[in-house]
PDB file of C-alpha atoms and ligand atoms in Angstrom:
ATOM      1  CA  MET Q   1     -20.793  12.278  15.503  1.00 95.00           C
ATOM      2  CA  LYS Q   2     -24.161  10.439  15.308  1.00 97.00           C
ATOM      3  CA  ASN Q   3     -24.001   7.806  12.435  1.00 98.00           C
ATOM      4  CA  VAL Q   4     -20.557   6.107  12.324  1.00 98.00           C
ATOM      5  CA  LEU Q   5     -19.366   3.309  10.401  1.00 98.00           C
ATOM      6  CA  VAL Q   6     -16.126   1.332  11.041  1.00 98.00           C
ATOM      7  CA  THR Q   7     -14.816  -1.066   8.578  1.00 98.00           C
ATOM      8  CA  GLY Q   8     -12.684  -3.702   9.701  1.00 98.00           C
ATOM      9  CA  ALA Q   9     -15.376  -5.328  12.302  1.00 98.00           C
ATOM     10  CA  SER Q  10     -14.198  -8.742  12.768  1.00 97.00           C
ATOM     11  CA  GLY Q  11     -10.585  -8.653  12.631  1.00 97.00           C
ATOM     12  CA  LYS Q  12      -8.782  -8.057  16.270  1.00 97.00           C
ATOM     13  CA  ILE Q  13      -8.641  -4.306  16.566  1.00 98.00           C
ATOM     14  CA  GLY Q  14     -12.600  -3.811  15.284  1.00 98.00           C
ATOM     15  CA  MET Q  15     -13.542  -6.875  17.785  1.00 97.00           C
ATOM     16  CA  CYS Q  16     -11.972  -4.616  20.646  1.00 97.00           C
ATOM     17  CA  LEU Q  17     -14.084  -1.650  19.000  1.00 97.00           C
ATOM     18  CA  ARG Q  18     -17.287  -3.455  19.362  1.00 96.00           C
ATOM     19  CA  ALA Q  19     -16.514  -3.405  23.401  1.00 95.00           C
ATOM     20  CA  LEU Q  20     -15.042  -0.313  23.604  1.00 98.00           C
ATOM     21  CA  LEU Q  21     -17.265   1.754  20.868  1.00 97.00           C
ATOM     22  CA  LYS Q  22     -20.987   0.556  22.301  1.00 95.00           C
ATOM     23  CA  GLY Q  23     -22.549   3.990  23.734  1.00 95.00           C
ATOM     24  CA  VAL Q  24     -20.277   6.635  22.307  1.00 98.00           C
ATOM     25  CA  TYR Q  25     -22.169   7.400  19.153  1.00 98.00           C
ATOM     26  CA  PRO Q  26     -25.672   6.535  18.381  1.00 97.00           C
ATOM     27  CA  HIS Q  27     -25.538   4.844  15.754  1.00 98.00           C
ATOM     28  CA  LEU Q  28     -22.675   2.417  14.826  1.00 98.00           C
ATOM     29  CA  ARG Q  29     -22.901   0.467  11.986  1.00 98.00           C
ATOM     30  CA  TRP Q  30     -20.355  -2.018  11.442  1.00 98.00           C
ATOM     31  CA  SER Q  31     -19.184  -4.029   7.985  1.00 98.00           C
ATOM     32  CA  ASP Q  32     -16.741  -6.693   7.622  1.00 98.00           C
ATOM     33  CA  LEU Q  33     -16.157  -9.868   4.304  1.00 97.00           C
ATOM     34  CA  LYS Q  34     -17.863 -11.387   7.340  1.00 96.00           C
ATOM     35  CA  PRO Q  35     -19.664 -10.690  10.125  1.00 96.00           C
ATOM     36  CA  PRO Q  36     -18.385 -10.986  14.070  1.00 96.00           C
ATOM     37  CA  ALA Q  37     -19.358 -14.447  15.945  1.00 93.00           C
ATOM     38  CA  ASP Q  38     -20.661 -12.713  18.415  1.00 92.00           C
ATOM     39  CA  LEU Q  39     -22.923 -10.092  16.312  1.00 94.00           C
ATOM     40  CA  ALA Q  40     -25.860  -9.537  18.463  1.00 93.00           C
ATOM     41  CA  ALA Q  41     -29.139  -9.042  17.361  1.00 93.00           C
ATOM     42  CA  GLY Q  42     -30.091  -4.774  16.705  1.00 92.00           C
ATOM     43  CA  GLU Q  43     -25.731  -4.745  16.082  1.00 95.00           C
ATOM     44  CA  ASP Q  44     -25.529  -2.946  12.237  1.00 98.00           C
ATOM     45  CA  PHE Q  45     -23.605  -4.509  10.273  1.00 98.00           C
ATOM     46  CA  VAL Q  46     -23.132  -4.231   6.550  1.00 98.00           C
ATOM     47  CA  ARG Q  47     -21.338  -6.746   4.499  1.00 98.00           C
ATOM     48  CA  ALA Q  48     -17.939  -5.432   2.096  1.00 98.00           C
ATOM     49  CA  ASP Q  49     -15.508  -6.794   0.255  1.00 97.00           C
ATOM     50  CA  LEU Q  50     -13.743  -2.960   0.029  1.00 97.00           C
ATOM     51  CA  ALA Q  51     -12.425  -3.810  -3.451  1.00 96.00           C
ATOM     52  CA  ASP Q  52     -15.565  -3.854  -4.609  1.00 97.00           C
ATOM     53  CA  VAL Q  53     -17.657  -0.083  -5.216  1.00 96.00           C
ATOM     54  CA  ARG Q  54     -20.738  -0.552  -5.060  1.00 97.00           C
ATOM     55  CA  HIS Q  55     -20.257  -2.156  -1.663  1.00 97.00           C
ATOM     56  CA  VAL Q  56     -18.382   0.254   0.295  1.00 98.00           C
ATOM     57  CA  GLU Q  57     -20.609   2.918  -1.687  1.00 98.00           C
ATOM     58  CA  ALA Q  58     -23.621   0.841   0.293  1.00 98.00           C
ATOM     59  CA  ALA Q  59     -21.214   0.573   3.921  1.00 98.00           C
ATOM     60  CA  VAL Q  60     -20.698   4.357   4.011  1.00 98.00           C
ATOM     61  CA  ASP Q  61     -24.108   5.585   2.861  1.00 98.00           C
ATOM     62  CA  GLY Q  62     -25.891   7.875   5.478  1.00 98.00           C
ATOM     63  CA  MET Q  63     -22.689   8.023   7.963  1.00 98.00           C
ATOM     64  CA  ASP Q  64     -21.151  10.930   9.570  1.00 98.00           C
ATOM     65  CA  GLY Q  65     -18.087   9.557  10.401  1.00 98.00           C
ATOM     66  CA  ILE Q  66     -16.046   6.472   8.813  1.00 99.00           C
ATOM     67  CA  VAL Q  67     -13.004   4.096  11.414  1.00 98.00           C
ATOM     68  CA  HIS Q  68     -11.293   2.655   8.373  1.00 98.00           C
ATOM     69  CA  LEU Q  69      -9.584  -0.424  10.126  1.00 98.00           C
ATOM     70  CA  GLY Q  70     -10.038  -2.444   7.235  1.00 98.00           C
ATOM     71  CA  GLY Q  71      -8.341  -4.710   4.654  1.00 98.00           C
ATOM     72  CA  PHE Q  72      -5.268  -6.765   5.196  1.00 98.00           C
ATOM     73  CA  SER Q  73      -3.604  -5.717   8.771  1.00 98.00           C
ATOM     74  CA  VAL Q  74      -0.017  -7.671   8.022  1.00 98.00           C
ATOM     75  CA  GLU Q  75       2.226  -8.630   5.482  1.00 98.00           C
ATOM     76  CA  GLY Q  76       1.704 -10.117   2.551  1.00 98.00           C
ATOM     77  CA  PRO Q  77       1.732 -10.968  -1.655  1.00 98.00           C
ATOM     78  CA  TRP Q  78       1.309  -8.388  -3.664  1.00 98.00           C
ATOM     79  CA  ASP Q  79      -2.023  -8.851  -5.169  1.00 98.00           C
ATOM     80  CA  THR Q  80      -3.373  -8.948  -1.507  1.00 98.00           C
ATOM     81  CA  ILE Q  81      -2.098  -5.903  -0.154  1.00 98.00           C
ATOM     82  CA  LEU Q  82      -2.517  -4.252  -3.598  1.00 98.00           C
ATOM     83  CA  ASN Q  83      -6.638  -5.367  -3.949  1.00 98.00           C
ATOM     84  CA  ALA Q  84      -7.727  -4.940  -0.091  1.00 97.00           C
ATOM     85  CA  ASN Q  85      -5.061  -2.328   1.239  1.00 98.00           C
ATOM     86  CA  ILE Q  86      -4.690  -0.046  -2.382  1.00 98.00           C
ATOM     87  CA  VAL Q  87      -7.793  -0.600  -4.145  1.00 98.00           C
ATOM     88  CA  GLY Q  88      -9.670  -0.896  -0.929  1.00 98.00           C
ATOM     89  CA  CYS Q  89      -8.908   2.308   0.795  1.00 98.00           C
ATOM     90  CA  TYR Q  90      -9.177   4.466  -2.413  1.00 98.00           C
ATOM     91  CA  ASN Q  91     -12.501   2.850  -2.494  1.00 98.00           C
ATOM     92  CA  LEU Q  92     -13.381   3.605   0.332  1.00 98.00           C
ATOM     93  CA  PHE Q  93     -12.178   7.182   0.893  1.00 98.00           C
ATOM     94  CA  GLU Q  94     -13.704   8.282  -2.665  1.00 98.00           C
ATOM     95  CA  ALA Q  95     -17.008   6.418  -1.575  1.00 98.00           C
ATOM     96  CA  ALA Q  96     -17.123   8.867   1.050  1.00 98.00           C
ATOM     97  CA  ARG Q  97     -16.428  11.496  -0.676  1.00 98.00           C
ATOM     98  CA  ARG Q  98     -19.186  10.924  -2.628  1.00 98.00           C
ATOM     99  CA  LYS Q  99     -21.861  10.035  -0.452  1.00 98.00           C
ATOM    100  CA  GLY Q 100     -20.793  13.317   1.758  1.00 98.00           C
ATOM    101  CA  VAL Q 101     -19.739  11.955   5.056  1.00 98.00           C
ATOM    102  CA  LYS Q 102     -17.112  14.640   6.513  1.00 97.00           C
ATOM    103  CA  ARG Q 103     -14.682  12.767   8.169  1.00 98.00           C
ATOM    104  CA  ILE Q 104     -12.089   9.813   8.261  1.00 99.00           C
ATOM    105  CA  VAL Q 105      -9.979   7.796  10.780  1.00 99.00           C
ATOM    106  CA  PHE Q 106      -7.587   5.680   8.738  1.00 99.00           C
ATOM    107  CA  ALA Q 107      -5.738   2.838  10.669  1.00 99.00           C
ATOM    108  CA  SER Q 108      -2.285   3.751   9.144  1.00 99.00           C
ATOM    109  CA  SER Q 109       0.661   1.491  11.115  1.00 99.00           C
ATOM    110  CA  ASN Q 110       4.058   2.063  11.966  1.00 98.00           C
ATOM    111  CA  HIS Q 111       4.978  -0.145   9.737  1.00 99.00           C
ATOM    112  CA  ALA Q 112       4.439   3.014   7.024  1.00 99.00           C
ATOM    113  CA  VAL Q 113       7.627   4.360   9.568  1.00 98.00           C
ATOM    114  CA  GLY Q 114       9.876   1.125  10.224  1.00 98.00           C
ATOM    115  CA  PHE Q 115      13.403   1.972   8.648  1.00 98.00           C
ATOM    116  CA  TYR Q 116      14.074   3.549  11.467  1.00 98.00           C
ATOM    117  CA  PRO Q 117      16.380   2.076  12.991  1.00 98.00           C
ATOM    118  CA  ARG Q 118      15.025   2.175  17.821  1.00 98.00           C
ATOM    119  CA  ARG Q 119      18.004   4.301  18.308  1.00 97.00           C
ATOM    120  CA  ARG Q 120      16.130   7.006  16.058  1.00 97.00           C
ATOM    121  CA  ARG Q 121      13.238   9.241  17.780  1.00 98.00           C
ATOM    122  CA  ILE Q 122      10.534  10.641  15.064  1.00 98.00           C
ATOM    123  CA  GLY Q 123       8.559  12.820  14.680  1.00 98.00           C
ATOM    124  CA  ILE Q 124       5.317  12.834  11.979  1.00 98.00           C
ATOM    125  CA  ASP Q 125       8.082  15.374  10.100  1.00 97.00           C
ATOM    126  CA  ALA Q 126       9.557  12.761   9.193  1.00 98.00           C
ATOM    127  CA  PRO Q 127       9.424  10.625   5.765  1.00 98.00           C
ATOM    128  CA  VAL Q 128       8.084   7.596   5.099  1.00 98.00           C
ATOM    129  CA  ARG Q 129      10.338   4.463   5.636  1.00 98.00           C
ATOM    130  CA  PRO Q 130       7.843   1.566   4.917  1.00 98.00           C
ATOM    131  CA  ASP Q 131       8.859  -2.012   5.985  1.00 98.00           C
ATOM    132  CA  SER Q 132       6.853  -4.009   3.453  1.00 98.00           C
ATOM    133  CA  ARG Q 133       4.440  -4.052   0.793  1.00 98.00           C
ATOM    134  CA  TYR Q 134       1.633  -3.662   4.025  1.00 98.00           C
ATOM    135  CA  GLY Q 135       3.788  -0.973   5.126  1.00 99.00           C
ATOM    136  CA  VAL Q 136       3.843   0.923   1.844  1.00 99.00           C
ATOM    137  CA  SER Q 137      -0.220   0.497   1.694  1.00 99.00           C
ATOM    138  CA  LYS Q 138       0.114   2.475   5.140  1.00 99.00           C
ATOM    139  CA  ALA Q 139       2.041   5.101   3.036  1.00 99.00           C
ATOM    140  CA  PHE Q 140      -0.273   5.446   0.928  1.00 98.00           C
ATOM    141  CA  GLY Q 141      -3.288   5.712   2.513  1.00 98.00           C
ATOM    142  CA  GLU Q 142      -1.575   8.316   4.455  1.00 99.00           C
ATOM    143  CA  ALA Q 143      -0.923  10.236   1.310  1.00 98.00           C
ATOM    144  CA  LEU Q 144      -4.792   9.355   0.198  1.00 98.00           C
ATOM    145  CA  GLY Q 145      -5.702  11.222   3.189  1.00 98.00           C
ATOM    146  CA  ALA Q 146      -3.914  14.644   2.587  1.00 98.00           C
ATOM    147  CA  LEU Q 147      -5.234  14.108  -0.846  1.00 99.00           C
ATOM    148  CA  TYR Q 148      -8.991  13.468   0.128  1.00 98.00           C
ATOM    149  CA  ALA Q 149      -8.368  16.470   3.531  1.00 98.00           C
ATOM    150  CA  PHE Q 150      -6.897  19.691   0.975  1.00 98.00           C
ATOM    151  CA  LYS Q 151      -9.067  18.406  -2.311  1.00 98.00           C
ATOM    152  CA  HIS Q 152     -12.284  17.327  -0.884  1.00 98.00           C
ATOM    153  CA  GLY Q 153     -12.799  18.852   2.503  1.00 98.00           C
ATOM    154  CA  LEU Q 154     -12.901  15.171   4.197  1.00 98.00           C
ATOM    155  CA  ALA Q 155     -11.340  15.906   7.958  1.00 98.00           C
ATOM    156  CA  VAL Q 156      -9.162  12.990   7.699  1.00 99.00           C
ATOM    157  CA  THR Q 157      -7.383  11.913  11.175  1.00 99.00           C
ATOM    158  CA  CYS Q 158      -3.967   8.870  10.021  1.00 99.00           C
ATOM    159  CA  ILE Q 159      -3.294   7.099  13.510  1.00 99.00           C
ATOM    160  CA  ARG Q 160      -0.201   5.202  13.155  1.00 99.00           C
ATOM    161  CA  ILE Q 161      -0.773   2.400  15.519  1.00 99.00           C
ATOM    162  CA  GLY Q 162       1.829   0.096  17.098  1.00 98.00           C
ATOM    163  CA  ASN Q 163       0.364  -3.201  19.280  1.00 98.00           C
ATOM    164  CA  LEU Q 164      -2.466  -3.486  20.377  1.00 98.00           C
ATOM    165  CA  ASN Q 165      -2.921  -5.311  23.087  1.00 98.00           C
ATOM    166  CA  ASP Q 166      -4.101  -5.594  26.726  1.00 98.00           C
ATOM    167  CA  ALA Q 167      -0.173  -5.303  27.732  1.00 98.00           C
ATOM    168  CA  PRO Q 168       2.913  -5.145  25.448  1.00 98.00           C
ATOM    169  CA  LEU Q 169       4.255  -8.564  23.945  1.00 98.00           C
ATOM    170  CA  ASP Q 170       7.978  -8.451  24.224  1.00 98.00           C
ATOM    171  CA  GLU Q 171      10.308  -5.442  24.233  1.00 98.00           C
ATOM    172  CA  ARG Q 172       9.826  -3.966  21.119  1.00 98.00           C
ATOM    173  CA  ARG Q 173       6.155  -3.293  22.040  1.00 98.00           C
ATOM    174  CA  LEU Q 174       7.142  -1.630  24.721  1.00 98.00           C
ATOM    175  CA  SER Q 175       8.336   1.136  23.145  1.00 98.00           C
ATOM    176  CA  ILE Q 176       5.024   1.109  20.728  1.00 98.00           C
ATOM    177  CA  TRP Q 177       2.335  -0.379  22.684  1.00 99.00           C
ATOM    178  CA  LEU Q 178      -1.188   0.910  22.218  1.00 98.00           C
ATOM    179  CA  LYS Q 179      -3.634   0.078  24.746  1.00 98.00           C
ATOM    180  CA  PRO Q 180      -6.965  -0.512  23.569  1.00 98.00           C
ATOM    181  CA  GLU Q 181      -8.208   2.485  25.796  1.00 98.00           C
ATOM    182  CA  ASP Q 182      -5.687   5.434  24.333  1.00 98.00           C
ATOM    183  CA  LEU Q 183      -6.832   4.180  20.890  1.00 98.00           C
ATOM    184  CA  VAL Q 184     -10.522   5.110  21.350  1.00 98.00           C
ATOM    185  CA  GLN Q 185      -9.417   8.347  23.096  1.00 98.00           C
ATOM    186  CA  LEU Q 186      -7.258   9.147  19.325  1.00 99.00           C
ATOM    187  CA  ILE Q 187     -10.337   8.103  17.377  1.00 99.00           C
ATOM    188  CA  ARG Q 188     -12.276  10.662  18.965  1.00 98.00           C
ATOM    189  CA  ILE Q 189     -10.578  13.150  18.341  1.00 98.00           C
ATOM    190  CA  GLY Q 190     -10.596  12.107  15.093  1.00 98.00           C
ATOM    191  CA  LEU Q 191     -13.982  12.231  14.900  1.00 98.00           C
ATOM    192  CA  GLU Q 192     -15.101  14.910  16.932  1.00 98.00           C
ATOM    193  CA  HIS Q 193     -12.174  17.587  17.834  1.00 98.00           C
ATOM    194  CA  PRO Q 194     -13.337  20.710  15.789  1.00 98.00           C
ATOM    195  CA  ASP Q 195     -10.011  21.580  14.479  1.00 98.00           C
ATOM    196  CA  ILE Q 196      -9.191  18.668  12.388  1.00 98.00           C
ATOM    197  CA  ARG Q 197      -8.087  18.930   8.942  1.00 98.00           C
ATOM    198  CA  TYR Q 198      -5.315  16.616   8.293  1.00 98.00           C
ATOM    199  CA  GLU Q 199      -3.666  15.144  11.268  1.00 98.00           C
ATOM    200  CA  VAL Q 200      -1.098  11.883  11.887  1.00 98.00           C
ATOM    201  CA  PHE Q 201      -0.658  10.752  14.648  1.00 99.00           C
ATOM    202  CA  PHE Q 202       1.176   8.072  16.525  1.00 98.00           C
ATOM    203  CA  GLY Q 203      -0.641   5.154  18.064  1.00 99.00           C
ATOM    204  CA  ALA Q 204       1.466   4.927  20.917  1.00 98.00           C
ATOM    205  CA  SER Q 205       0.252   4.773  25.160  1.00 98.00           C
ATOM    206  CA  ASP Q 206       2.444   6.723  27.432  1.00 98.00           C
ATOM    207  CA  ASN Q 207       6.158   4.191  26.377  1.00 98.00           C
ATOM    208  CA  ALA Q 208       9.271   6.195  28.765  1.00 98.00           C
ATOM    209  CA  ARG Q 209      10.984   3.582  25.608  1.00 98.00           C
ATOM    210  CA  GLY Q 210       9.223   4.815  22.573  1.00 98.00           C
ATOM    211  CA  TRP Q 211      10.668   6.544  20.157  1.00 97.00           C
ATOM    212  CA  TRP Q 212       8.003   8.875  18.347  1.00 98.00           C
ATOM    213  CA  ASP Q 213       7.592  12.583  19.341  1.00 98.00           C
ATOM    214  CA  ASN Q 214       3.580  11.933  19.699  1.00 98.00           C
ATOM    215  CA  GLU Q 215       3.435  16.099  19.768  1.00 98.00           C
ATOM    216  CA  ALA Q 216       0.428  16.775  17.128  1.00 97.00           C
ATOM    217  CA  ALA Q 217      -1.388  14.095  18.824  1.00 98.00           C
ATOM    218  CA  PHE Q 218      -1.352  16.053  23.001  1.00 98.00           C
ATOM    219  CA  ARG Q 219      -1.659  19.229  21.457  1.00 98.00           C
ATOM    220  CA  PHE Q 220      -5.639  18.154  20.376  1.00 98.00           C
ATOM    221  CA  GLY Q 221      -5.860  16.980  24.400  1.00 98.00           C
ATOM    222  CA  TYR Q 222      -4.554  12.423  24.172  1.00 98.00           C
ATOM    223  CA  ARG Q 223      -3.544  12.610  27.439  1.00 98.00           C
ATOM    224  CA  PRO Q 224      -2.627   8.299  26.897  1.00 98.00           C
ATOM    225  CA  GLN Q 225      -2.836   6.441  30.280  1.00 98.00           C
ATOM    226  CA  GLY Q 226      -0.787   3.083  29.144  1.00 98.00           C
ATOM    227  CA  ARG Q 227       2.142   3.413  31.001  1.00 98.00           C
ATOM    228  CA  SER Q 228       4.421   0.251  28.771  1.00 98.00           C
ATOM    229  CA  GLU Q 229       6.940  -0.107  31.557  1.00 98.00           C
ATOM    230  CA  ASP Q 230       4.599  -1.266  34.265  1.00 98.00           C
ATOM    231  CA  HIS Q 231       4.240  -4.309  32.077  1.00 98.00           C
ATOM    232  CA  ARG Q 232       8.109  -4.645  31.346  1.00 98.00           C
ATOM    233  CA  ASP Q 233       9.048  -7.362  33.627  1.00 98.00           C
ATOM    234  CA  ALA Q 234       6.596  -9.737  31.349  1.00 98.00           C
ATOM    235  CA  ALA Q 235       7.575  -7.965  27.867  1.00 98.00           C
ATOM    236  CA  LEU Q 236      11.212  -8.590  28.993  1.00 98.00           C
ATOM    237  CA  ALA Q 237      10.205 -12.811  30.135  1.00 98.00           C
ATOM    238  CA  ALA Q 238       8.912 -13.095  26.446  1.00 98.00           C
ATOM    239  CA  GLN Q 239      12.004 -11.121  24.931  1.00 98.00           C
ATOM    240  CA  ALA Q 240      14.549 -13.508  26.127  1.00 98.00           C
ATOM    241  CA  LYS Q 241      12.794 -16.687  24.837  1.00 98.00           C
ATOM    242  CA  LEU Q 242      13.058 -14.637  20.988  1.00 98.00           C
ATOM    243  CA  PRO Q 243      16.035 -15.730  18.722  1.00 97.00           C
ATOM    244  CA  PRO Q 244      17.302 -12.511  18.311  1.00 97.00           C
ATOM    245  CA  ASP Q 245      16.970 -11.184  14.593  1.00 98.00           C
ATOM    246  CA  ARG Q 246      20.288  -8.719  13.608  1.00 97.00           C
ATOM    247  CA  ILE Q 247      18.135  -6.371  11.150  1.00 97.00           C
ATOM    248  CA  GLY Q 248      14.772  -7.057  13.179  1.00 98.00           C
ATOM    249  CA  ASP Q 249      15.692  -5.705  16.620  1.00 98.00           C
ATOM    250  CA  TRP Q 250      18.119  -2.608  15.115  1.00 98.00           C
ATOM    251  CA  TYR Q 251      14.899  -1.348  13.302  1.00 98.00           C
ATOM    252  CA  GLN Q 252      12.106  -0.208  14.669  1.00 98.00           C
ATOM    253  CA  GLY Q 253       8.566  -2.523  12.774  1.00 98.00           C
ATOM    254  CA  GLY Q 254      10.749  -5.468  13.651  1.00 98.00           C
ATOM    255  CA  THR Q 255      10.430  -8.989  11.885  1.00 98.00           C
ATOM    256  CA  PHE Q 256       8.693  -6.723   9.136  1.00 98.00           C
ATOM    257  CA  CYS Q 257      11.841  -5.491   8.202  1.00 98.00           C
ATOM    258  CA  SER Q 258      14.302  -8.907   8.390  1.00 98.00           C
ATOM    259  CA  ASP Q 259      10.917 -10.678   6.538  1.00 98.00           C
ATOM    260  CA  GLU Q 260      12.776 -11.179   3.010  1.00 98.00           C
ATOM    261  CA  TYR Q 261      15.773  -8.895   4.156  1.00 98.00           C
ATOM    262  CA  ASP Q 262      18.453  -8.723   1.087  1.00 97.00           C
ATOM    263  CA  GLY Q 263      19.720  -5.359   1.553  1.00 95.00           C
ATOM    264  CA  ASP Q 264      22.809  -3.529   2.982  1.00 93.00           C
ATOM    265  CA  PRO Q 265      24.379  -5.660   5.461  1.00 92.00           C
ATOM    266  CA  ASP Q 266      25.715  -3.240   7.679  1.00 94.00           C
ATOM    267  CA  LEU Q 267      22.756  -1.729  10.171  1.00 94.00           C
ATOM    268  CA  SER Q 268      22.019   2.315   8.916  1.00 92.00           C
ATOM    269  CA  PRO Q 269      22.756   4.219  12.250  1.00 92.00           C
ATOM    270  CA  ILE Q 270      20.434   6.944  11.078  1.00 93.00           C
TER     271      ILE Q 270
HETATM  272  C1  LIG H   1       0.311  -4.144  12.372  1.00 73.65           C
HETATM  273  O1  LIG H   1       0.449  -3.318  11.481  1.00 73.65           O
HETATM  274  C2  LIG H   1       0.233  -5.082  12.856  1.00 73.65           C
HETATM  275  O2  LIG H   1      -1.460  -5.172  12.316  1.00 73.65           O
HETATM  276  C3  LIG H   1       0.628  -6.216  13.829  1.00 73.65           C
HETATM  277  O3  LIG H   1      -0.320  -7.490  13.499  1.00 73.65           O
HETATM  278  C4  LIG H   1       1.191  -6.058  14.483  1.00 73.65           C
HETATM  279  O4  LIG H   1       2.386  -6.708  13.872  1.00 73.65           O
HETATM  280  C5  LIG H   1       1.735  -4.203  14.647  1.00 73.65           C
HETATM  281  O5  LIG H   1       1.444  -3.556  14.083  1.00 73.65           O
HETATM  282  C6  LIG H   1       3.390  -4.064  15.379  1.00 73.65           C
HETATM  283  O6  LIG H   1       3.808  -3.970  14.350  1.00 73.65           O
HETATM  284  O7  LIG H   1       2.963  -4.707  16.616  1.00 73.65           O
END
């Protein structure tokens, strides 16, 4: 793995990876709608609108692997999600196929399965239950990844990222926290492990209150270093300042579930 493109370079996770992936691969290329503010001379940056297939083809040209973080990273209006995350993701996979890119790591999200109750532990065999249009777009990306893996022979890894941060922010994030260095481990498995064909991993650190069975990632050698319980007191103190949210506190996706909610007033136990 020599030439690696990371889309979404100017976003929060992209900025974090620019520091952590430095020196890991000989040639890193970064792309986004606009360059990161601290882009250094000599860094390879390609401006690309994911909704424009010609931009995407230029960005993926000559790459061996792609980490696809690009798109809209929270809930948004349908047109925004459609262009950035649905059309954009399709353009990315299709451009990769045409240009002979061998591996893609897709940044999926916990919001693809946000409508499972917190009391339920799920594995990657649980059907998707998106909690937002954003979550639907992530489920779409995972499905697209399977198509390109099994039909076109790309090696695809989808990482359902929980919450990437230096420390868990609140009670929910104690269960879904992902330490940045642990994300790098998962990305490297996706880009380098010889046995990857199509995998879905949960992007979570060593979280004692976790809701996800990450057996698939462990089989590929993932050994998370972050322990969310080390940050428990601060996270619970932050939680105490938040207003109660009957729906959001019940489901794994939190406020992504309660936003716009006008469904069954009874909470689903399963
Ligand atoms: C995500 O998928 C978002 O990109 C991020 O901004 C957080 O909202 C995160 O999920 C989360 O669930 O905390």
